[in-house]
Short mmCIF file of C-alpha atoms in Angstrom, two decimals:
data_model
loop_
_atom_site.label_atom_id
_atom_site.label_comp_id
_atom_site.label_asym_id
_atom_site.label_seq_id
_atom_site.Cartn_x
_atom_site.Cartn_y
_atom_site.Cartn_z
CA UNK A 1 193.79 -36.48 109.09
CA UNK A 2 191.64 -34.06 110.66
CA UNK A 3 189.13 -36.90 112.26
CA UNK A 4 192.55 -38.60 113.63
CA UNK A 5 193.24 -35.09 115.58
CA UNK A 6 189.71 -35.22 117.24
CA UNK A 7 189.09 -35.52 120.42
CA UNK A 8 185.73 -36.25 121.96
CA UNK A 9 184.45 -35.96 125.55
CA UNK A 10 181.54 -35.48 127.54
CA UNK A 11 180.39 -34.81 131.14
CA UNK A 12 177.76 -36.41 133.61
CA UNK A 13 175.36 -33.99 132.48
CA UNK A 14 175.53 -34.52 128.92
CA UNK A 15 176.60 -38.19 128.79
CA UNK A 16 174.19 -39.85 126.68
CA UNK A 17 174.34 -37.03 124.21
CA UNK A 18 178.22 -37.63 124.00
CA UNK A 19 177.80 -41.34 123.15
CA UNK A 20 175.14 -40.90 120.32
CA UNK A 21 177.59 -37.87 118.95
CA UNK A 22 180.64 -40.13 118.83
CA UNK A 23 178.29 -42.83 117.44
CA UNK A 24 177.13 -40.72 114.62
CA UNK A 25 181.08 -39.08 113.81
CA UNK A 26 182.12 -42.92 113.99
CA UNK A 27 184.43 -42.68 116.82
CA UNK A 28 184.74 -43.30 120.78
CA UNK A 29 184.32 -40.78 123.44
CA UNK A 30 187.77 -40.26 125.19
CA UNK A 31 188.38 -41.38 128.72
CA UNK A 32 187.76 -38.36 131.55
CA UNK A 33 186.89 -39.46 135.17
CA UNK A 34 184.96 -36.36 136.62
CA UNK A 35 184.06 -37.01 140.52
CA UNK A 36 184.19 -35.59 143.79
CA UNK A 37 186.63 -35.74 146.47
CA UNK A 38 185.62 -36.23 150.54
CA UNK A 39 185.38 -32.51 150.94
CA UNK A 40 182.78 -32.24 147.90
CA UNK A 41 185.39 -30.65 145.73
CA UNK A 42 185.15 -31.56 141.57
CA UNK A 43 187.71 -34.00 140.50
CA UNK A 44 188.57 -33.93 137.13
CA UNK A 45 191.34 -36.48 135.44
CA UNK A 46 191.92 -36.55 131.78
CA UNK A 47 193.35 -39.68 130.86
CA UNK A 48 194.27 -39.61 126.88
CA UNK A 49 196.75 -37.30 125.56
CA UNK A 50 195.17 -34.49 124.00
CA UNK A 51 198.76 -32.03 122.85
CA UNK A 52 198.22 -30.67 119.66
CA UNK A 53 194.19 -32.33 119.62
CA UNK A 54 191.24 -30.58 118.42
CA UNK A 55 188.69 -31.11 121.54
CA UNK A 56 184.65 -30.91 121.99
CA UNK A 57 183.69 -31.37 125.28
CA UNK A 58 180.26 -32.17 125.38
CA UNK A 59 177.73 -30.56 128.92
CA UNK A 60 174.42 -28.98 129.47
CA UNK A 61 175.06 -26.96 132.46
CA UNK A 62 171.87 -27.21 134.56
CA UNK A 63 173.50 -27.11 137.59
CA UNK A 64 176.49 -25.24 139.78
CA UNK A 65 178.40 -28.54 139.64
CA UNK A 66 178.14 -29.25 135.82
CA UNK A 67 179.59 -25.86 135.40
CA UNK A 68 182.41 -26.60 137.67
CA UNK A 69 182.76 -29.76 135.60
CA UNK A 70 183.36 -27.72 132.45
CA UNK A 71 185.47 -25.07 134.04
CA UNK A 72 187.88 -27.37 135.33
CA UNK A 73 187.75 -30.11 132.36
CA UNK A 74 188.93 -26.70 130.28
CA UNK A 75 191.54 -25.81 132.69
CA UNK A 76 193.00 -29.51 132.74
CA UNK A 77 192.96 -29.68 128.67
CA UNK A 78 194.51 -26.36 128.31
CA UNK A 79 197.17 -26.98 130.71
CA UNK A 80 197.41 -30.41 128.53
CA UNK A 81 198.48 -28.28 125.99
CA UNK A 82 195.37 -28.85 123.46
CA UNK A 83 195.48 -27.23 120.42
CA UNK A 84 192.10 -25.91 120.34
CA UNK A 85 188.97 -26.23 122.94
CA UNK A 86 185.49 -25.85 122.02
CA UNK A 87 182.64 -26.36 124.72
CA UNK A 88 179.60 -28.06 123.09
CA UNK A 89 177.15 -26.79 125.39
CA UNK A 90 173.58 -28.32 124.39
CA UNK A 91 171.41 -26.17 126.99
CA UNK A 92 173.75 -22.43 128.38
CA UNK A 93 172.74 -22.56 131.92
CA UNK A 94 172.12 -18.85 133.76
CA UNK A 95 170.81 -17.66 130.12
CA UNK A 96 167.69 -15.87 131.51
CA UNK A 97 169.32 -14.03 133.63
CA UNK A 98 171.15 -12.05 130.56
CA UNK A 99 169.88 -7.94 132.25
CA UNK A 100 169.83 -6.48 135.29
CA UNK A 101 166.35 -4.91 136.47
CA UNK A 102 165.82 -1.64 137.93
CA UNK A 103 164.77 -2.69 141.07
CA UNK A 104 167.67 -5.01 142.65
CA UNK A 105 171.33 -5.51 142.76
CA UNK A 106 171.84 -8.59 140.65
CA UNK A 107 174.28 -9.92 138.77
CA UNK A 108 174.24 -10.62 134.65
CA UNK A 109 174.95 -14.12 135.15
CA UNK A 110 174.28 -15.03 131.76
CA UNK A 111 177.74 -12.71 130.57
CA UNK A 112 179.65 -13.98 133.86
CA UNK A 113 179.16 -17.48 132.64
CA UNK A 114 180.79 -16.06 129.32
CA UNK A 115 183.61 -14.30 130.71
CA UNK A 116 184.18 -17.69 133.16
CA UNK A 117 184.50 -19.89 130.14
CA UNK A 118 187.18 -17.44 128.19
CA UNK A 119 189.23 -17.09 131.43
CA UNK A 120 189.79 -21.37 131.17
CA UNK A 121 191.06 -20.72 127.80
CA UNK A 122 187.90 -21.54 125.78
CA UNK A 123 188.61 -21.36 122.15
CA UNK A 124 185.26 -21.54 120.64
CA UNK A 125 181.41 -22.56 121.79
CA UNK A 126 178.42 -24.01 120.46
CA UNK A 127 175.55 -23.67 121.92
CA UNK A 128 171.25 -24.22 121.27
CA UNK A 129 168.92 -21.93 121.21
CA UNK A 130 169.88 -19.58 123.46
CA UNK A 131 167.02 -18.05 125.42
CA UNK A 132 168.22 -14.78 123.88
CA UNK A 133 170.47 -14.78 120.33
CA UNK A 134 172.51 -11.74 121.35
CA UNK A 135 174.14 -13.47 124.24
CA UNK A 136 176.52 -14.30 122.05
CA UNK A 137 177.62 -10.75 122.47
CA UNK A 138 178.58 -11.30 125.97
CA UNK A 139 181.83 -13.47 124.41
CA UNK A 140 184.47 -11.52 123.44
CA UNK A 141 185.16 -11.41 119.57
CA UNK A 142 188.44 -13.73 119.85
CA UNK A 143 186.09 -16.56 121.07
CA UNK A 144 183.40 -17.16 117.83
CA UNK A 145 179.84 -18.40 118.97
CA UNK A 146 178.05 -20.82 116.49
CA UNK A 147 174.61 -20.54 117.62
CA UNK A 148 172.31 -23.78 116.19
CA UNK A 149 168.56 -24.28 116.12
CA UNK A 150 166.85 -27.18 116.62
CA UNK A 151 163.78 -25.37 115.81
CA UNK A 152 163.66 -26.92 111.90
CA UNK A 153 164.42 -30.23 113.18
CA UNK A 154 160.91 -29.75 115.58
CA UNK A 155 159.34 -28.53 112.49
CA UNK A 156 160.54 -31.78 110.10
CA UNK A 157 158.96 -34.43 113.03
CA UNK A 158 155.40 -31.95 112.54
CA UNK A 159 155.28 -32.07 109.46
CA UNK A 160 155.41 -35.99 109.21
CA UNK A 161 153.32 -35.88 112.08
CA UNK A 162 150.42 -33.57 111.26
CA UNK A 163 150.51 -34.28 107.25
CA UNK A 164 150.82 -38.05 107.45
CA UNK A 165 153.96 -38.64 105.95
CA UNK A 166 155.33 -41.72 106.12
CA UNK A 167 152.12 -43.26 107.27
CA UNK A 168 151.65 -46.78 105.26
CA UNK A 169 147.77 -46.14 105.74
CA UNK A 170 147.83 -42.51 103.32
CA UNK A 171 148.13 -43.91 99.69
CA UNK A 172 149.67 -41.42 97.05
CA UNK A 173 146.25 -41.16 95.47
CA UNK A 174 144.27 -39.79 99.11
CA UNK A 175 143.13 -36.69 98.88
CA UNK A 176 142.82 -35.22 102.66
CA UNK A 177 142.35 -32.18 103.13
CA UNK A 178 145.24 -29.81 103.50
CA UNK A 179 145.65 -29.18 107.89
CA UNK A 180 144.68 -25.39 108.93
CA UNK A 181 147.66 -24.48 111.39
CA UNK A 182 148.70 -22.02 113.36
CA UNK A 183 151.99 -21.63 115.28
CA UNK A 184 151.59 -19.78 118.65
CA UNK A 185 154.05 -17.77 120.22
CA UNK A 186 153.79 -18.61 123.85
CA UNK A 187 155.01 -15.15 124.62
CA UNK A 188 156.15 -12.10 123.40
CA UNK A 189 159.66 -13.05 123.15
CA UNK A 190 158.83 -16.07 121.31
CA UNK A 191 157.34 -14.71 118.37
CA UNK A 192 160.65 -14.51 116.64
CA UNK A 193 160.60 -18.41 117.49
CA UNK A 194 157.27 -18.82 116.28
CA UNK A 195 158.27 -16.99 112.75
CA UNK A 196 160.68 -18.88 112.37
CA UNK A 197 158.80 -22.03 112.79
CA UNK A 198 156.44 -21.16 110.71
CA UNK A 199 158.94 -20.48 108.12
CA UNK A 200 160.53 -23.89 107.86
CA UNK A 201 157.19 -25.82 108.06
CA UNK A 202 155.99 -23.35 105.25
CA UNK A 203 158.88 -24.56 102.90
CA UNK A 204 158.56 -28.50 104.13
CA UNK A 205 155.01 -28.30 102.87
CA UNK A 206 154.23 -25.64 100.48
CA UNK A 207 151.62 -24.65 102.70
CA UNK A 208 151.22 -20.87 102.14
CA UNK A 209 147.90 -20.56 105.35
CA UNK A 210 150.66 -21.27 108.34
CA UNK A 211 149.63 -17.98 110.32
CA UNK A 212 151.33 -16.97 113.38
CA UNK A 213 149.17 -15.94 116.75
CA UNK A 214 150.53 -14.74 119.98
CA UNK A 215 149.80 -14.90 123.61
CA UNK A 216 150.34 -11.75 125.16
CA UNK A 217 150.72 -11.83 129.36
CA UNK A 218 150.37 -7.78 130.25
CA UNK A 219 151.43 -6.94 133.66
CA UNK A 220 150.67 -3.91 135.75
CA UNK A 221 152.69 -2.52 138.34
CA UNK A 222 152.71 -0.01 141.54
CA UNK A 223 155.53 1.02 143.55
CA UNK A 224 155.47 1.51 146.90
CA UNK A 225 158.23 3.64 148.90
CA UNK A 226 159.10 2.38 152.39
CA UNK A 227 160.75 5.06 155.05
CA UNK A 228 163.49 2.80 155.76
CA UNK A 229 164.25 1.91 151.99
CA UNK A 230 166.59 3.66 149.51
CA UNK A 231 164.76 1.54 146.39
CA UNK A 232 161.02 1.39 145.93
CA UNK A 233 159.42 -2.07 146.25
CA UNK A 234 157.40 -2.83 142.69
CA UNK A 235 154.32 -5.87 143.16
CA UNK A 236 152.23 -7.07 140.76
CA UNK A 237 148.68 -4.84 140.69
CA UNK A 238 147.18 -7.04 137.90
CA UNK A 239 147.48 -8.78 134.71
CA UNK A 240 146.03 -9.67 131.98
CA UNK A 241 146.31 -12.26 129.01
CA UNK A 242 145.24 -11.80 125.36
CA UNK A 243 145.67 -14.17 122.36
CA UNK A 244 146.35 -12.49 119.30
CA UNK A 245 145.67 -14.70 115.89
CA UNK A 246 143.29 -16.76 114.43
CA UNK A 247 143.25 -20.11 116.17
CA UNK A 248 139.56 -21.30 115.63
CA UNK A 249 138.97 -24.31 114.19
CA UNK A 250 143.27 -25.10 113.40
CA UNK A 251 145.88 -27.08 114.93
CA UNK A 252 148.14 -24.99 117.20
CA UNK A 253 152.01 -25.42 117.65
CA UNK A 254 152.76 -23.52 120.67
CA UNK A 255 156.56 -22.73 120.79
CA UNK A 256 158.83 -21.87 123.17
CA UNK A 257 162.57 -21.86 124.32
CA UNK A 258 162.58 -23.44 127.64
CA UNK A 259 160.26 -25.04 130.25
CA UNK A 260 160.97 -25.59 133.64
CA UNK A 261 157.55 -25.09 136.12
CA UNK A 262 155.17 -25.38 133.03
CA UNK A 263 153.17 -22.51 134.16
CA UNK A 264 153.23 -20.16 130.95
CA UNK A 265 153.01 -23.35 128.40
CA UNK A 266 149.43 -24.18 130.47
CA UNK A 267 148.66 -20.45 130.26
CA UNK A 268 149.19 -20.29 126.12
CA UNK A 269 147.26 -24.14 126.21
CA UNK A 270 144.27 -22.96 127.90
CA UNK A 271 144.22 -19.84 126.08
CA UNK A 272 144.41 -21.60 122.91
CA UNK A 273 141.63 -24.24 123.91
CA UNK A 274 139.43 -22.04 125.14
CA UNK A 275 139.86 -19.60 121.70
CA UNK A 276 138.23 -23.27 119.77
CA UNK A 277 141.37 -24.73 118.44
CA UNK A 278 141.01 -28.05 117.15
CA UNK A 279 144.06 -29.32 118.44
CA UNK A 280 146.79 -28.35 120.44
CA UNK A 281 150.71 -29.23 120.15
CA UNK A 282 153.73 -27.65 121.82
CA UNK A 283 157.27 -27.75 121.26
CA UNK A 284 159.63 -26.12 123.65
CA UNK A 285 163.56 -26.58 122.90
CA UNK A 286 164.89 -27.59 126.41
CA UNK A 287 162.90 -29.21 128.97
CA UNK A 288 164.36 -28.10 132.03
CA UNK A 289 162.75 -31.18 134.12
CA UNK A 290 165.59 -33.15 135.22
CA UNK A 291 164.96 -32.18 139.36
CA UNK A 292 163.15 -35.11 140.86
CA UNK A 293 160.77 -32.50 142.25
CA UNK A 294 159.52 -30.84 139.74
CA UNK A 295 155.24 -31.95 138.70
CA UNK A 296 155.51 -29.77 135.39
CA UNK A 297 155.05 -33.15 133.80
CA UNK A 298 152.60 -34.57 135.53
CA UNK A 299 150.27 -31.17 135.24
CA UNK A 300 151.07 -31.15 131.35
CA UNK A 301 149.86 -34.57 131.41
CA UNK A 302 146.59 -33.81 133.05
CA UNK A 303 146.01 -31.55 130.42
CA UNK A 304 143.21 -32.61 128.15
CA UNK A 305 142.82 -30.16 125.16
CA UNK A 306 146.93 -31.13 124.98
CA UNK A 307 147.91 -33.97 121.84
CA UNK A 308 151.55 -34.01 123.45
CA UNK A 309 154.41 -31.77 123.79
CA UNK A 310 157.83 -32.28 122.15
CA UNK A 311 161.03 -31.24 124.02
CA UNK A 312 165.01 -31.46 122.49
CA UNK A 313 167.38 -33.79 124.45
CA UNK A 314 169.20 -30.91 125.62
CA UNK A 315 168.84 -31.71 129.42
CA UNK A 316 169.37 -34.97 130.92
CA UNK A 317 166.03 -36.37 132.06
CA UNK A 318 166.61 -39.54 134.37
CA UNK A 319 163.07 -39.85 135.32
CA UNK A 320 160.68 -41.27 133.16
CA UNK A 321 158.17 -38.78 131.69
CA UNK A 322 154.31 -39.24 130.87
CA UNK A 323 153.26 -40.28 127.59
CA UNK A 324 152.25 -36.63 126.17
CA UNK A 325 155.76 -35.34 126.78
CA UNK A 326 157.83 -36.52 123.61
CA UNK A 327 161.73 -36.60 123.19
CA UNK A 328 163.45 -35.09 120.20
CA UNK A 329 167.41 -35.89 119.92
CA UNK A 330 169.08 -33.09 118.83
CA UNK A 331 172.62 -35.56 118.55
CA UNK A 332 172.72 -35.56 114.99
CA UNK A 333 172.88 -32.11 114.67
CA UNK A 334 175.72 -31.08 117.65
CA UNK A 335 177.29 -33.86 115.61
CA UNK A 336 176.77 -32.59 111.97
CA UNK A 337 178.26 -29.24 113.57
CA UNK A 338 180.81 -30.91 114.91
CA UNK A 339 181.79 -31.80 111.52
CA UNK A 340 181.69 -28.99 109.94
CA UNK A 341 183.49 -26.79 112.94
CA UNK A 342 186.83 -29.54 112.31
CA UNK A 343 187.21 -28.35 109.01
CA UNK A 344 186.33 -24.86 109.26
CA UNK A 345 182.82 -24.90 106.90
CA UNK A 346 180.00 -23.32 107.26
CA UNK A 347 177.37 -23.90 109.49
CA UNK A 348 174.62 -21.35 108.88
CA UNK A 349 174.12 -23.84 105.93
CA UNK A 350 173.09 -26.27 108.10
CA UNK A 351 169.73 -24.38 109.48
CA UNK A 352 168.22 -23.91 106.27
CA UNK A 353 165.18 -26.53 105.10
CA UNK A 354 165.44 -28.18 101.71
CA UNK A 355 162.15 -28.50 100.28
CA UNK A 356 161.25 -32.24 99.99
CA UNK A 357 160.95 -33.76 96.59
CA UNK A 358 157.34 -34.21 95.13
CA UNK A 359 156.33 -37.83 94.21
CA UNK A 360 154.80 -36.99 90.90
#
């Protein structure tokens, strides 16, 4: 009854995303023609009846259009006279801007983005991996925030990666050594990433040596105070980066939350190389590479000490990437959430790791 009241529908931005979620929760994506008109301005038309429908609407908002897009796709179902609207929103565009710094007159564009998608009538979000968790604070307590992880899903595709499972050539009765890894925070803010990481791929193989390094970017700063100016003007003086953590002689899994220029993942990879890693992985939730523009893949890729780095599915890449930049669809669970947001279960449940069941 409750699958007959859903309503499916996603944007240009996350269109491929919506058609493997409605493949996976056996149904259709509903019809929406999103455009522009001569003037440039969005055009959204909603074309199934959606009164008294639970809706998902499916987009990453990368850009000030896809935002638009969602904005007005809420207004339109709203004014439809939905019963309940919840934005699936893979990657939360403006998230690092969540503070305002001492220095400059700048919005928190991170919280207007909140406040924007309440004011359509927004009943309830999911989003991935926000680039900080208590962003969901910036929503108001009438509009719940399920918050999901991919980061145990990364840790699953390791594990069969760097422990051979599922490899025809590894017999039951091979007796390889056990891998030495070490999961690197690519930053400070990352190490609760990293932990957490380390945690699930701990419990997938009952591997109790997983350690946890950091690499720590330390920046020094003078002010300097022009006649003219009522703020001080703060530049760089220095800085310095340190790796903290064992990484000779293991297999590193840098982490992060998003990459867009590539410049700190190189930092952490040559950091870790030149600290005598045996080999180097990354993983970094949302790979912000979608502008034709942008050579953070082709720099990744000229990166030798580098295996390959995986990235979610969050953002829309058109362009085809080099062969050390990996895709990870993160479909299954939006759609798995999906689920369990319809009939009001839990979905905490859903992050936890089941430890796989031995062969003996």
């Amino acid at each position: 009854k409750k699958k007959f009241r859903l309503r499916l529908f996603a944007l240009p931005s996350s269109e491929n995303m919506g058609k493997e979620m409605a493949y996976l929760l056996g149904t259709s994506l509903n019809c929406i023609d999103v455009g522009s008109f001569t003037d440039g301005e969005t055009s959204v038309k909603i074309d199934d009846a959606v009164r008294g429908k639970e809706i998902y609407v499916v987009c990453t908002t990368t850009s000030s259009s896809s935002i638009m897009e969602l904005l007005l796709t809420v207004s339109a179902l709203r004014r439809g006279s939905a019963k309940r609207i919840c934005a699936v929103i893979p990657y939360y565009g403006y998230s690092r801007q969540d503070r305002r710094t001492m220095t400059r007159r700048e919005p928190i564009a991170a919280a207007d983005m909140a406040r924007l998608l309440e004011e359509m009538g927004v009943d309830s979000v999911i989003c991935v991996d926000l680039h900080n968790p208590l962003l969901k604070g910036f929503f108001s307590p009438t509009v719940p925030v399920d918050h999901l992880s991919p980061g145990p899903v990364a840790a699953a595709y390791f594990y069969e990666e760097l422990y051979g499972i599922g490899d025809d050539n590894n017999s039951k009765e091979d007796t390889k050594e056990e891998p030495k890894i070490t999961i690197v925070a690519a930053h400070e803010n990352q190490v609760f990433r990293a932990n957490g990481f380390r945690n699930a791929l701990q419990k997938l193989s009952g591997n109790e040596d997983i350690r946890v390094a950091l690499v720590s970017d330390t920046k020094s700063l003078w002010r300097t105070q022009s006649p003219n100016a009522s703020m001080p003007s703060v530049h760089d003086k220095s800085h310095s980066t340190t790796l903290v953590g064992d990484v000779k002689g293991r297999k590193c899994i840098i982490v992060d939350d998003i990459i867009n220029t590539g410049g700190t993942l190189r930092n952490a990879i040559k950091m870790v190389d030149k600290s005598g890693a045996s080999g180097i992985y990354a993983w970094a939730t949302h790979g912000v590479l979608h502008l034709p523009g942008n050579d953070a893949p082709e720099k990744i890729q000229e990166m030798d000490c580098l295996k390959y780095l995986l990235i979610s599915n969050s953002v829309a890449i058109e362009r085809e990437l080099p062969p050390k930049i990996r895709k990870l669809s993160i479909a299954p669970l939006l759609a798995e959430s999906v689920v369990k947001h319809l009939h009001s279960e839990s979905i905490r449940s859903m992050m936890s790791v089941k430890t796989p069941k031995s062969e003996k």
